[in-house]
PDB file of C-alpha atoms and ligand atoms in Angstrom:
ATOM      1  CA  MET A   1      -0.080  -0.086   0.014  1.00  0.00           C
ATOM      2  CA  ALA A   2       1.270   3.642  -0.854  1.00  0.00           C
ATOM      3  CA  VAL A   3       1.915   6.030   2.231  1.00  0.00           C
ATOM      4  CA  ALA A   4       1.219   9.417   2.505  1.00  0.00           C
ATOM      5  CA  VAL A   5       2.696  11.705   5.304  1.00  0.00           C
ATOM      6  CA  ILE A   6       0.868  14.837   6.050  1.00  0.00           C
ATOM      7  CA  THR A   7       2.161  17.468   8.524  1.00  0.00           C
ATOM      8  CA  GLY A   8      -0.104  19.532  10.840  1.00  0.00           C
ATOM      9  CA  SER A   9      -2.724  16.931  10.027  1.00  0.00           C
ATOM     10  CA  ALA A  10      -4.767  16.833  13.539  1.00  0.00           C
ATOM     11  CA  ARG A  11      -7.231  19.493  12.057  1.00  0.00           C
ATOM     12  CA  GLY A  12      -8.203  21.937   9.342  1.00  0.00           C
ATOM     13  CA  ILE A  13      -6.762  21.612   5.913  1.00  0.00           C
ATOM     14  CA  GLY A  14      -4.152  19.076   6.790  1.00  0.00           C
ATOM     15  CA  ALA A  15      -6.895  16.578   8.312  1.00  0.00           C
ATOM     16  CA  ALA A  16      -9.107  17.158   5.297  1.00  0.00           C
ATOM     17  CA  ILE A  17      -6.025  16.116   2.841  1.00  0.00           C
ATOM     18  CA  ALA A  18      -5.363  13.083   5.238  1.00  0.00           C
ATOM     19  CA  LEU A  19      -9.161  12.044   4.842  1.00  0.00           C
ATOM     20  CA  ARG A  20      -9.222  12.387   1.005  1.00  0.00           C
ATOM     21  CA  LEU A  21      -5.894  10.581   0.500  1.00  0.00           C
ATOM     22  CA  ALA A  22      -7.305   7.684   2.736  1.00  0.00           C
ATOM     23  CA  SER A  23     -10.300   7.479   0.639  1.00  0.00           C
ATOM     24  CA  ASP A  24      -7.846   7.241  -2.345  1.00  0.00           C
ATOM     25  CA  GLY A  25      -6.349   4.332  -0.743  1.00  0.00           C
ATOM     26  CA  PHE A  26      -3.231   5.415   0.663  1.00  0.00           C
ATOM     27  CA  ASP A  27      -1.964   4.346   4.255  1.00  0.00           C
ATOM     28  CA  ILE A  28      -1.711   7.646   6.373  1.00  0.00           C
ATOM     29  CA  ALA A  29       1.030   8.834   8.714  1.00  0.00           C
ATOM     30  CA  LEU A  30      -0.810  11.863  10.651  1.00  0.00           C
ATOM     31  CA  ASN A  31       1.705  14.550  12.278  1.00  0.00           C
ATOM     32  CA  ASP A  32       1.054  17.511  14.634  1.00  0.00           C
ATOM     33  CA  ILE A  33       2.883  19.227  17.438  1.00  0.00           C
ATOM     34  CA  SER A  34       1.391  17.738  20.460  1.00  0.00           C
ATOM     35  CA  GLU A  35      -0.690  14.925  21.826  1.00  0.00           C
ATOM     36  CA  LYS A  36      -3.208  17.509  22.756  1.00  0.00           C
ATOM     37  CA  SER A  37      -3.754  18.637  18.980  1.00  0.00           C
ATOM     38  CA  PHE A  38      -5.342  15.120  18.645  1.00  0.00           C
ATOM     39  CA  GLU A  39      -7.488  15.294  21.718  1.00  0.00           C
ATOM     40  CA  ASN A  40     -11.441  15.492  21.267  1.00  0.00           C
ATOM     41  CA  ASN A  41     -10.585  14.827  17.551  1.00  0.00           C
ATOM     42  CA  ASP A  42     -11.827  11.694  15.550  1.00  0.00           C
ATOM     43  CA  ILE A  43      -9.494  12.127  12.580  1.00  0.00           C
ATOM     44  CA  MET A  44      -7.789   8.762  13.442  1.00  0.00           C
ATOM     45  CA  ASP A  45     -11.043   6.765  13.664  1.00  0.00           C
ATOM     46  CA  LYS A  46     -12.491   8.477  10.640  1.00  0.00           C
ATOM     47  CA  ILE A  47      -9.314   7.338   8.415  1.00  0.00           C
ATOM     48  CA  LYS A  48      -9.238   3.787   9.831  1.00  0.00           C
ATOM     49  CA  ALA A  49     -12.862   3.422   9.012  1.00  0.00           C
ATOM     50  CA  LEU A  50     -11.951   3.653   5.538  1.00  0.00           C
ATOM     51  CA  GLY A  51      -9.876   0.324   5.849  1.00  0.00           C
ATOM     52  CA  VAL A  52      -6.405   1.990   5.503  1.00  0.00           C
ATOM     53  CA  ARG A  53      -3.664   2.010   8.067  1.00  0.00           C
ATOM     54  CA  CYS A  54      -3.215   5.296  10.277  1.00  0.00           C
ATOM     55  CA  GLU A  55      -0.763   6.112  12.657  1.00  0.00           C
ATOM     56  CA  LYS A  56       0.023   9.495  14.446  1.00  0.00           C
ATOM     57  CA  TYR A  57       3.486  11.015  15.037  1.00  0.00           C
ATOM     58  CA  ILE A  58       4.421  14.053  17.550  1.00  0.00           C
ATOM     59  CA  ALA A  59       6.944  16.246  16.178  1.00  0.00           C
ATOM     60  CA  ASP A  60       7.713  19.748  15.793  1.00  0.00           C
ATOM     61  CA  VAL A  61       8.263  20.177  12.046  1.00  0.00           C
ATOM     62  CA  SER A  62      10.582  23.288  12.525  1.00  0.00           C
ATOM     63  CA  ASN A  63      12.901  21.091  14.482  1.00  0.00           C
ATOM     64  CA  GLY A  64      15.550  19.126  12.350  1.00  0.00           C
ATOM     65  CA  GLY A  65      16.314  16.595  14.821  1.00  0.00           C
ATOM     66  CA  GLN A  66      12.546  15.652  15.856  1.00  0.00           C
ATOM     67  CA  VAL A  67      11.874  15.682  12.156  1.00  0.00           C
ATOM     68  CA  GLU A  68      14.757  13.021  11.363  1.00  0.00           C
ATOM     69  CA  ALA A  69      13.618  10.795  13.972  1.00  0.00           C
ATOM     70  CA  MET A  70       9.880  10.806  13.032  1.00  0.00           C
ATOM     71  CA  VAL A  71      10.672  10.192   9.443  1.00  0.00           C
ATOM     72  CA  LYS A  72      13.044   7.167  10.337  1.00  0.00           C
ATOM     73  CA  GLU A  73      10.255   5.798  12.298  1.00  0.00           C
ATOM     74  CA  ILE A  74       7.519   6.416   9.581  1.00  0.00           C
ATOM     75  CA  LYS A  75       9.805   4.562   7.114  1.00  0.00           C
ATOM     76  CA  ASP A  76      10.653   1.830   9.550  1.00  0.00           C
ATOM     77  CA  ASN A  77       6.859   1.256  10.433  1.00  0.00           C
ATOM     78  CA  PHE A  78       5.217   1.611   7.011  1.00  0.00           C
ATOM     79  CA  GLY A  79       8.189   0.520   4.726  1.00  0.00           C
ATOM     80  CA  SER A  80       7.998   3.597   2.179  1.00  0.00           C
ATOM     81  CA  ILE A  81       7.030   7.292   1.784  1.00  0.00           C
ATOM     82  CA  ASP A  82       5.263   7.819  -1.281  1.00  0.00           C
ATOM     83  CA  VAL A  83       3.543  11.079  -0.720  1.00  0.00           C
ATOM     84  CA  LEU A  84       4.461  14.036   1.419  1.00  0.00           C
ATOM     85  CA  VAL A  85       2.448  16.994   2.219  1.00  0.00           C
ATOM     86  CA  ASN A  86       4.142  19.875   3.889  1.00  0.00           C
ATOM     87  CA  ASN A  87       0.945  21.512   5.358  1.00  0.00           C
ATOM     88  CA  ALA A  88       1.820  22.545   8.797  1.00  0.00           C
ATOM     89  CA  GLY A  89       1.743  26.461   9.433  1.00  0.00           C
ATOM     90  CA  ILE A  90       1.091  29.235  11.893  1.00  0.00           C
ATOM     91  CA  THR A  91       0.381  32.884  11.567  1.00  0.00           C
ATOM     92  CA  ARG A  92       1.643  35.786  13.907  1.00  0.00           C
ATOM     93  CA  ASP A  93       0.151  38.643  11.931  1.00  0.00           C
ATOM     94  CA  GLY A  94       1.090  42.447  12.892  1.00  0.00           C
ATOM     95  CA  LEU A  95       1.990  45.612  11.104  1.00  0.00           C
ATOM     96  CA  LEU A  96       5.577  45.307   9.887  1.00  0.00           C
ATOM     97  CA  ALA A  97       6.681  48.502  11.893  1.00  0.00           C
ATOM     98  CA  ARG A  98       5.573  46.696  15.189  1.00  0.00           C
ATOM     99  CA  MET A  99       6.404  43.042  14.235  1.00  0.00           C
ATOM    100  CA  SER A 100       8.710  41.538  16.933  1.00  0.00           C
ATOM    101  CA  GLU A 101      12.135  39.477  15.795  1.00  0.00           C
ATOM    102  CA  GLU A 102      10.426  36.478  17.732  1.00  0.00           C
ATOM    103  CA  ASN A 103       7.231  36.364  15.651  1.00  0.00           C
ATOM    104  CA  TYR A 104       9.179  36.769  12.351  1.00  0.00           C
ATOM    105  CA  ASP A 105      11.641  34.115  13.235  1.00  0.00           C
ATOM    106  CA  LEU A 106       9.092  31.831  14.709  1.00  0.00           C
ATOM    107  CA  VAL A 107       6.721  31.977  11.494  1.00  0.00           C
ATOM    108  CA  ILE A 108       9.750  31.355   9.190  1.00  0.00           C
ATOM    109  CA  ALA A 109      10.878  28.423  11.183  1.00  0.00           C
ATOM    110  CA  VAL A 110       7.246  26.881  11.304  1.00  0.00           C
ATOM    111  CA  ASN A 111       6.212  27.545   7.697  1.00  0.00           C
ATOM    112  CA  GLN A 112       9.482  27.614   5.859  1.00  0.00           C
ATOM    113  CA  LYS A 113      12.035  25.637   7.794  1.00  0.00           C
ATOM    114  CA  SER A 114       9.887  22.754   8.216  1.00  0.00           C
ATOM    115  CA  VAL A 115       9.664  22.223   4.620  1.00  0.00           C
ATOM    116  CA  PHE A 116      13.584  22.018   4.305  1.00  0.00           C
ATOM    117  CA  ASN A 117      13.438  19.648   7.236  1.00  0.00           C
ATOM    118  CA  MET A 118      10.866  17.288   6.012  1.00  0.00           C
ATOM    119  CA  MET A 119      12.201  17.237   2.463  1.00  0.00           C
ATOM    120  CA  ARG A 120      15.765  17.016   3.705  1.00  0.00           C
ATOM    121  CA  HIS A 121      14.799  13.525   5.124  1.00  0.00           C
ATOM    122  CA  VAL A 122      12.026  12.214   3.016  1.00  0.00           C
ATOM    123  CA  VAL A 123      13.856  12.942  -0.498  1.00  0.00           C
ATOM    124  CA  PRO A 124      16.585  10.400   0.231  1.00  0.00           C
ATOM    125  CA  VAL A 125      13.832   7.706   0.829  1.00  0.00           C
ATOM    126  CA  MET A 126      12.025   8.833  -2.453  1.00  0.00           C
ATOM    127  CA  MET A 127      15.312   8.682  -4.226  1.00  0.00           C
ATOM    128  CA  LYS A 128      15.932   5.183  -3.510  1.00  0.00           C
ATOM    129  CA  GLN A 129      12.310   4.255  -4.545  1.00  0.00           C
ATOM    130  CA  ARG A 130      12.741   6.549  -7.840  1.00  0.00           C
ATOM    131  CA  SER A 131       9.322   7.757  -7.194  1.00  0.00           C
ATOM    132  CA  GLY A 132       7.615  10.071  -4.929  1.00  0.00           C
ATOM    133  CA  ARG A 133       5.080  13.155  -4.696  1.00  0.00           C
ATOM    134  CA  ILE A 134       5.886  16.373  -2.664  1.00  0.00           C
ATOM    135  CA  ILE A 135       2.977  18.983  -2.088  1.00  0.00           C
ATOM    136  CA  ASN A 136       3.852  22.237  -0.375  1.00  0.00           C
ATOM    137  CA  MET A 137       1.292  24.483   1.286  1.00  0.00           C
ATOM    138  CA  SER A 138       1.973  27.945   0.167  1.00  0.00           C
ATOM    139  CA  SER A 139      -0.917  30.685   0.013  1.00  0.00           C
ATOM    140  CA  VAL A 140      -2.042  33.703  -2.144  1.00  0.00           C
ATOM    141  CA  ALA A 141      -0.313  35.606   0.573  1.00  0.00           C
ATOM    142  CA  GLY A 142       3.062  34.297  -0.737  1.00  0.00           C
ATOM    143  CA  LEU A 143       1.992  34.851  -4.282  1.00  0.00           C
ATOM    144  CA  HIS A 144       0.770  38.282  -3.915  1.00  0.00           C
ATOM    145  CA  GLY A 145       1.513  39.698  -0.452  1.00  0.00           C
ATOM    146  CA  ASN A 146      -0.807  40.592   2.173  1.00  0.00           C
ATOM    147  CA  PRO A 147      -0.792  43.825   4.570  1.00  0.00           C
ATOM    148  CA  GLY A 148      -0.080  42.601   8.228  1.00  0.00           C
ATOM    149  CA  GLN A 149       1.431  39.296   6.971  1.00  0.00           C
ATOM    150  CA  PHE A 150       5.133  40.282   6.154  1.00  0.00           C
ATOM    151  CA  ASN A 151       6.566  37.171   8.016  1.00  0.00           C
ATOM    152  CA  TYR A 152       3.827  34.808   6.652  1.00  0.00           C
ATOM    153  CA  SER A 153       4.065  35.997   3.149  1.00  0.00           C
ATOM    154  CA  ALA A 154       7.968  35.715   3.295  1.00  0.00           C
ATOM    155  CA  SER A 155       7.399  32.163   4.456  1.00  0.00           C
ATOM    156  CA  LYS A 156       4.838  31.194   1.881  1.00  0.00           C
ATOM    157  CA  ALA A 157       6.874  32.799  -1.030  1.00  0.00           C
ATOM    158  CA  ALA A 158      10.004  30.734  -0.015  1.00  0.00           C
ATOM    159  CA  ILE A 159       7.883  27.722  -0.212  1.00  0.00           C
ATOM    160  CA  ILE A 160       7.380  28.708  -4.077  1.00  0.00           C
ATOM    161  CA  GLY A 161      11.201  29.026  -4.719  1.00  0.00           C
ATOM    162  CA  MET A 162      11.897  25.874  -2.737  1.00  0.00           C
ATOM    163  CA  THR A 163       9.192  24.046  -4.554  1.00  0.00           C
ATOM    164  CA  LYS A 164      10.649  24.908  -7.903  1.00  0.00           C
ATOM    165  CA  SER A 165      14.466  24.262  -6.976  1.00  0.00           C
ATOM    166  CA  ALA A 166      13.311  20.792  -5.776  1.00  0.00           C
ATOM    167  CA  ALA A 167      11.347  20.182  -9.027  1.00  0.00           C
ATOM    168  CA  LYS A 168      14.119  20.987 -11.080  1.00  0.00           C
ATOM    169  CA  GLU A 169      16.685  18.925  -8.818  1.00  0.00           C
ATOM    170  CA  LEU A 170      14.391  15.667  -8.454  1.00  0.00           C
ATOM    171  CA  GLY A 171      12.268  15.755 -11.845  1.00  0.00           C
ATOM    172  CA  SER A 172      14.899  13.207 -13.189  1.00  0.00           C
ATOM    173  CA  ARG A 173      14.552  10.793 -10.031  1.00  0.00           C
ATOM    174  CA  GLY A 174      10.886  10.399 -10.506  1.00  0.00           C
ATOM    175  CA  ILE A 175       9.858  12.773  -7.733  1.00  0.00           C
ATOM    176  CA  ASN A 176       7.272  15.583  -8.677  1.00  0.00           C
ATOM    177  CA  VAL A 177       7.122  18.477  -6.442  1.00  0.00           C
ATOM    178  CA  ASN A 178       4.271  21.047  -6.456  1.00  0.00           C
ATOM    179  CA  ALA A 179       2.695  23.837  -4.467  1.00  0.00           C
ATOM    180  CA  ILE A 180      -0.823  24.701  -3.576  1.00  0.00           C
ATOM    181  CA  ALA A 181      -1.750  28.215  -2.623  1.00  0.00           C
ATOM    182  CA  PRO A 182      -5.256  28.551  -1.037  1.00  0.00           C
ATOM    183  CA  GLY A 183      -7.042  31.957  -0.877  1.00  0.00           C
ATOM    184  CA  PHE A 184      -9.770  32.389   1.907  1.00  0.00           C
ATOM    185  CA  ILE A 185     -10.806  28.995   3.026  1.00  0.00           C
ATOM    186  CA  SER A 186     -13.430  28.405   5.576  1.00  0.00           C
ATOM    187  CA  THR A 187     -12.214  27.625   8.926  1.00  0.00           C
ATOM    188  CA  PRO A 188     -13.105  28.707  12.609  1.00  0.00           C
ATOM    189  CA  MET A 189     -11.283  31.874  12.069  1.00  0.00           C
ATOM    190  CA  THR A 190     -12.702  33.110   8.617  1.00  0.00           C
ATOM    191  CA  ASP A 191     -16.114  32.195   9.813  1.00  0.00           C
ATOM    192  CA  ALA A 192     -15.619  34.182  12.916  1.00  0.00           C
ATOM    193  CA  LEU A 193     -15.313  37.523  10.880  1.00  0.00           C
ATOM    194  CA  THR A 194     -18.024  40.053  10.988  1.00  0.00           C
ATOM    195  CA  ASP A 195     -20.680  40.157   8.222  1.00  0.00           C
ATOM    196  CA  GLU A 196     -19.128  43.598   7.015  1.00  0.00           C
ATOM    197  CA  GLN A 197     -15.467  42.071   6.875  1.00  0.00           C
ATOM    198  CA  LYS A 198     -17.043  38.937   4.979  1.00  0.00           C
ATOM    199  CA  LYS A 199     -18.690  41.260   2.717  1.00  0.00           C
ATOM    200  CA  ALA A 200     -15.368  42.973   1.950  1.00  0.00           C
ATOM    201  CA  ILE A 201     -13.483  39.627   1.401  1.00  0.00           C
ATOM    202  CA  PHE A 202     -16.149  38.247  -0.944  1.00  0.00           C
ATOM    203  CA  GLU A 203     -16.110  41.497  -3.083  1.00  0.00           C
ATOM    204  CA  MET A 204     -12.508  40.604  -4.088  1.00  0.00           C
ATOM    205  CA  ILE A 205     -13.399  36.962  -4.814  1.00  0.00           C
ATOM    206  CA  ALA A 206     -14.772  36.014  -8.434  1.00  0.00           C
ATOM    207  CA  MET A 207     -16.912  33.497  -6.764  1.00  0.00           C
ATOM    208  CA  LYS A 208     -18.098  35.356  -3.883  1.00  0.00           C
ATOM    209  CA  ARG A 209     -17.617  32.830  -1.375  1.00  0.00           C
ATOM    210  CA  TYR A 210     -14.979  31.081   0.860  1.00  0.00           C
ATOM    211  CA  GLY A 211     -13.336  27.909  -0.414  1.00  0.00           C
ATOM    212  CA  SER A 212     -13.689  24.698   1.767  1.00  0.00           C
ATOM    213  CA  VAL A 213     -11.128  22.341   3.239  1.00  0.00           C
ATOM    214  CA  GLU A 214     -12.437  19.582   0.981  1.00  0.00           C
ATOM    215  CA  GLU A 215     -11.701  21.788  -2.170  1.00  0.00           C
ATOM    216  CA  ILE A 216      -7.999  21.998  -1.110  1.00  0.00           C
ATOM    217  CA  ALA A 217      -8.021  18.236  -0.436  1.00  0.00           C
ATOM    218  CA  GLY A 218      -9.231  17.663  -3.900  1.00  0.00           C
ATOM    219  CA  VAL A 219      -6.390  19.266  -5.710  1.00  0.00           C
ATOM    220  CA  ALA A 220      -4.042  17.553  -3.270  1.00  0.00           C
ATOM    221  CA  SER A 221      -5.625  14.233  -4.199  1.00  0.00           C
ATOM    222  CA  PHE A 222      -4.906  15.125  -7.967  1.00  0.00           C
ATOM    223  CA  LEU A 223      -1.255  16.022  -7.189  1.00  0.00           C
ATOM    224  CA  ALA A 224      -0.785  12.861  -5.269  1.00  0.00           C
ATOM    225  CA  GLY A 225      -2.321  10.653  -7.959  1.00  0.00           C
ATOM    226  CA  LYS A 226      -1.247   8.983 -11.247  1.00  0.00           C
ATOM    227  CA  ASP A 227      -3.108  11.778 -13.265  1.00  0.00           C
ATOM    228  CA  SER A 228      -0.381  14.546 -12.242  1.00  0.00           C
ATOM    229  CA  SER A 229       2.316  12.285 -13.401  1.00  0.00           C
ATOM    230  CA  TYR A 230       3.643  15.101 -15.706  1.00  0.00           C
ATOM    231  CA  VAL A 231       3.004  18.032 -13.554  1.00  0.00           C
ATOM    232  CA  THR A 232       6.140  19.474 -11.421  1.00  0.00           C
ATOM    233  CA  GLY A 233       7.173  22.612 -10.148  1.00  0.00           C
ATOM    234  CA  GLN A 234       3.860  24.287 -10.541  1.00  0.00           C
ATOM    235  CA  VAL A 235       1.737  26.319  -7.959  1.00  0.00           C
ATOM    236  CA  ILE A 236      -1.850  25.888  -8.107  1.00  0.00           C
ATOM    237  CA  GLU A 237      -3.843  28.667  -6.856  1.00  0.00           C
ATOM    238  CA  ILE A 238      -7.249  27.722  -5.208  1.00  0.00           C
ATOM    239  CA  SER A 239      -9.013  30.813  -4.332  1.00  0.00           C
ATOM    240  CA  GLY A 240     -12.134  31.047  -6.418  1.00  0.00           C
ATOM    241  CA  GLY A 241     -10.716  33.637  -8.864  1.00  0.00           C
ATOM    242  CA  LEU A 242      -9.129  36.095  -6.074  1.00  0.00           C
ATOM    243  CA  SER A 243      -6.602  37.045  -8.524  1.00  0.00           C
ATOM    244  CA  MET A 244      -6.407  36.502 -12.205  1.00  0.00           C
TER     245      MET A 244
HETATM  246  P1  NAP B   1      -4.701  25.096  11.075  1.00  0.00           P
HETATM  247  O1  NAP B   1      -6.280  24.725  11.273  1.00  0.00           O
HETATM  248  O2  NAP B   1      -4.247  25.994  12.300  1.00  0.00           O
HETATM  249  O3  NAP B   1      -4.048  23.486  11.154  1.00  0.00           O
HETATM  250  C1  NAP B   1      -2.573  23.564  11.400  1.00  0.00           C
HETATM  251  C2  NAP B   1      -2.161  22.620  12.146  1.00  0.00           C
HETATM  252  O4  NAP B   1      -0.561  22.423  12.179  1.00  0.00           O
HETATM  253  C3  NAP B   1      -2.686  22.600  13.454  1.00  0.00           C
HETATM  254  O5  NAP B   1      -3.162  21.074  13.843  1.00  0.00           O
HETATM  255  C4  NAP B   1      -1.365  22.861  14.378  1.00  0.00           C
HETATM  256  O6  NAP B   1      -1.292  22.296  15.556  1.00  0.00           O
HETATM  257  C5  NAP B   1      -0.294  22.198  13.473  1.00  0.00           C
HETATM  258  N1  NAP B   1       1.219  22.568  13.852  1.00  0.00           N
HETATM  259  C6  NAP B   1       1.376  24.103  14.271  1.00  0.00           C
HETATM  260  N2  NAP B   1       2.570  24.222  14.295  1.00  0.00           N
HETATM  261  C7  NAP B   1       3.402  22.892  13.924  1.00  0.00           C
HETATM  262  C8  NAP B   1       4.625  22.480  14.191  1.00  0.00           C
HETATM  263  N3  NAP B   1       5.742  23.118  14.525  1.00  0.00           N
HETATM  264  N4  NAP B   1       4.876  21.201  13.761  1.00  0.00           N
HETATM  265  C9  NAP B   1       3.786  20.489  13.689  1.00  0.00           C
HETATM  266  N5  NAP B   1       2.339  20.687  13.475  1.00  0.00           N
HETATM  267  C10 NAP B   1       2.218  22.031  13.746  1.00  0.00           C
HETATM  268  O7  NAP B   1      -4.434  25.579   9.756  1.00  0.00           O
HETATM  269  P2  NAP B   1      -5.160  25.403   8.405  1.00  0.00           P
HETATM  270  O8  NAP B   1      -6.019  26.767   8.023  1.00  0.00           O
HETATM  271  O9  NAP B   1      -5.553  24.284   8.046  1.00  0.00           O
HETATM  272  O10 NAP B   1      -3.923  25.581   7.431  1.00  0.00           O
HETATM  273  C11 NAP B   1      -3.103  24.506   6.921  1.00  0.00           C
HETATM  274  C12 NAP B   1      -2.121  25.114   5.916  1.00  0.00           C
HETATM  275  O11 NAP B   1      -2.638  25.773   5.004  1.00  0.00           O
HETATM  276  C13 NAP B   1      -0.991  26.239   6.645  1.00  0.00           C
HETATM  277  O12 NAP B   1       0.322  26.007   6.110  1.00  0.00           O
HETATM  278  C14 NAP B   1      -1.545  27.520   6.264  1.00  0.00           C
HETATM  279  O13 NAP B   1      -0.740  28.567   6.187  1.00  0.00           O
HETATM  280  C15 NAP B   1      -2.123  27.074   4.627  1.00  0.00           C
HETATM  281  N6  NAP B   1      -3.297  28.123   4.218  1.00  0.00           N
HETATM  282  C16 NAP B   1      -4.423  28.264   5.026  1.00  0.00           C
HETATM  283  C17 NAP B   1      -5.389  29.169   4.468  1.00  0.00           C
HETATM  284  C18 NAP B   1      -6.711  29.272   5.317  1.00  0.00           C
HETATM  285  O14 NAP B   1      -7.445  30.131   4.743  1.00  0.00           O
HETATM  286  N7  NAP B   1      -7.110  28.176   5.977  1.00  0.00           N
HETATM  287  C19 NAP B   1      -5.167  29.798   3.393  1.00  0.00           C
HETATM  288  C20 NAP B   1      -3.823  29.718   2.819  1.00  0.00           C
HETATM  289  C21 NAP B   1      -2.762  28.896   3.171  1.00  0.00           C
HETATM  290  P3  NAP B   1      -1.835  23.103  16.907  1.00  0.00           P
HETATM  291  O15 NAP B   1      -2.714  23.971  16.516  1.00  0.00           O
HETATM  292  O16 NAP B   1      -2.543  21.942  17.761  1.00  0.00           O
HETATM  293  O17 NAP B   1      -0.657  23.472  17.588  1.00  0.00           O
END
């Protein structure tokens, strides 16, 4: 059975991708930063109910040592790593002139260095297999910028450069590397905005609505599956036509 690893997958977009890849037949290695992230959470049960194997691995993906140990454990337990989804991410928004060095460094470490950490250790496994799919979670903020998100936009723009460099380096080894750039996706955070704030956001979106986590997971499924075999180094924006 092919194996997919999804970082930051206890909830949100990561959990939706894990569930979708499980329904596509992948065995699933979930990751999140703490056991607490999996409390009051039925993602493992939902995945196992689909008849595939599912294990969870606790690691902070910004920490190279923890990632190295986790990747070794996943490879030892499952035997292969066929799909890697670098999804874990955080925001620490604020105006540039007031942004602390701590919040700049934290967002870069969790969103950007984590992608290096994971790829650094998973790519050798995929190179030996001579096949693999890597999907990196960027954002429209990385493509177009966003006020109040200097640190987040920097991390998500870097992910695009990392995706393209790795795609060029690994294409001849049978490893495809692509990025997804979501726009406004319906989450507790976006749902909590006032009607006025939502109206202002919908004005900018051709489809006049938020996207759903399942709509992100559908594109991840395409990038993880056989129909995307000749797609690499691409950034797929999923934003309902936020920018064209
Ligand atoms: P979310 O609901 O906050 O989920 C992110 C998950 O990552 C959480 O379970 C979180 O754990 C985990 N995580 C945080 N730091 C981690 C670390 N150091 N190591 C391992 N796991 C860690 O976020 P989301 O909205 O689903 O977003 C998922 C990805 O899509 C992110 O990369 C985000 O930037 C990107 N994105 C989201 C949107 C959107 O509208 N939601 C738009 C564009 C891009 P805890 O919370 O338990 O600490």
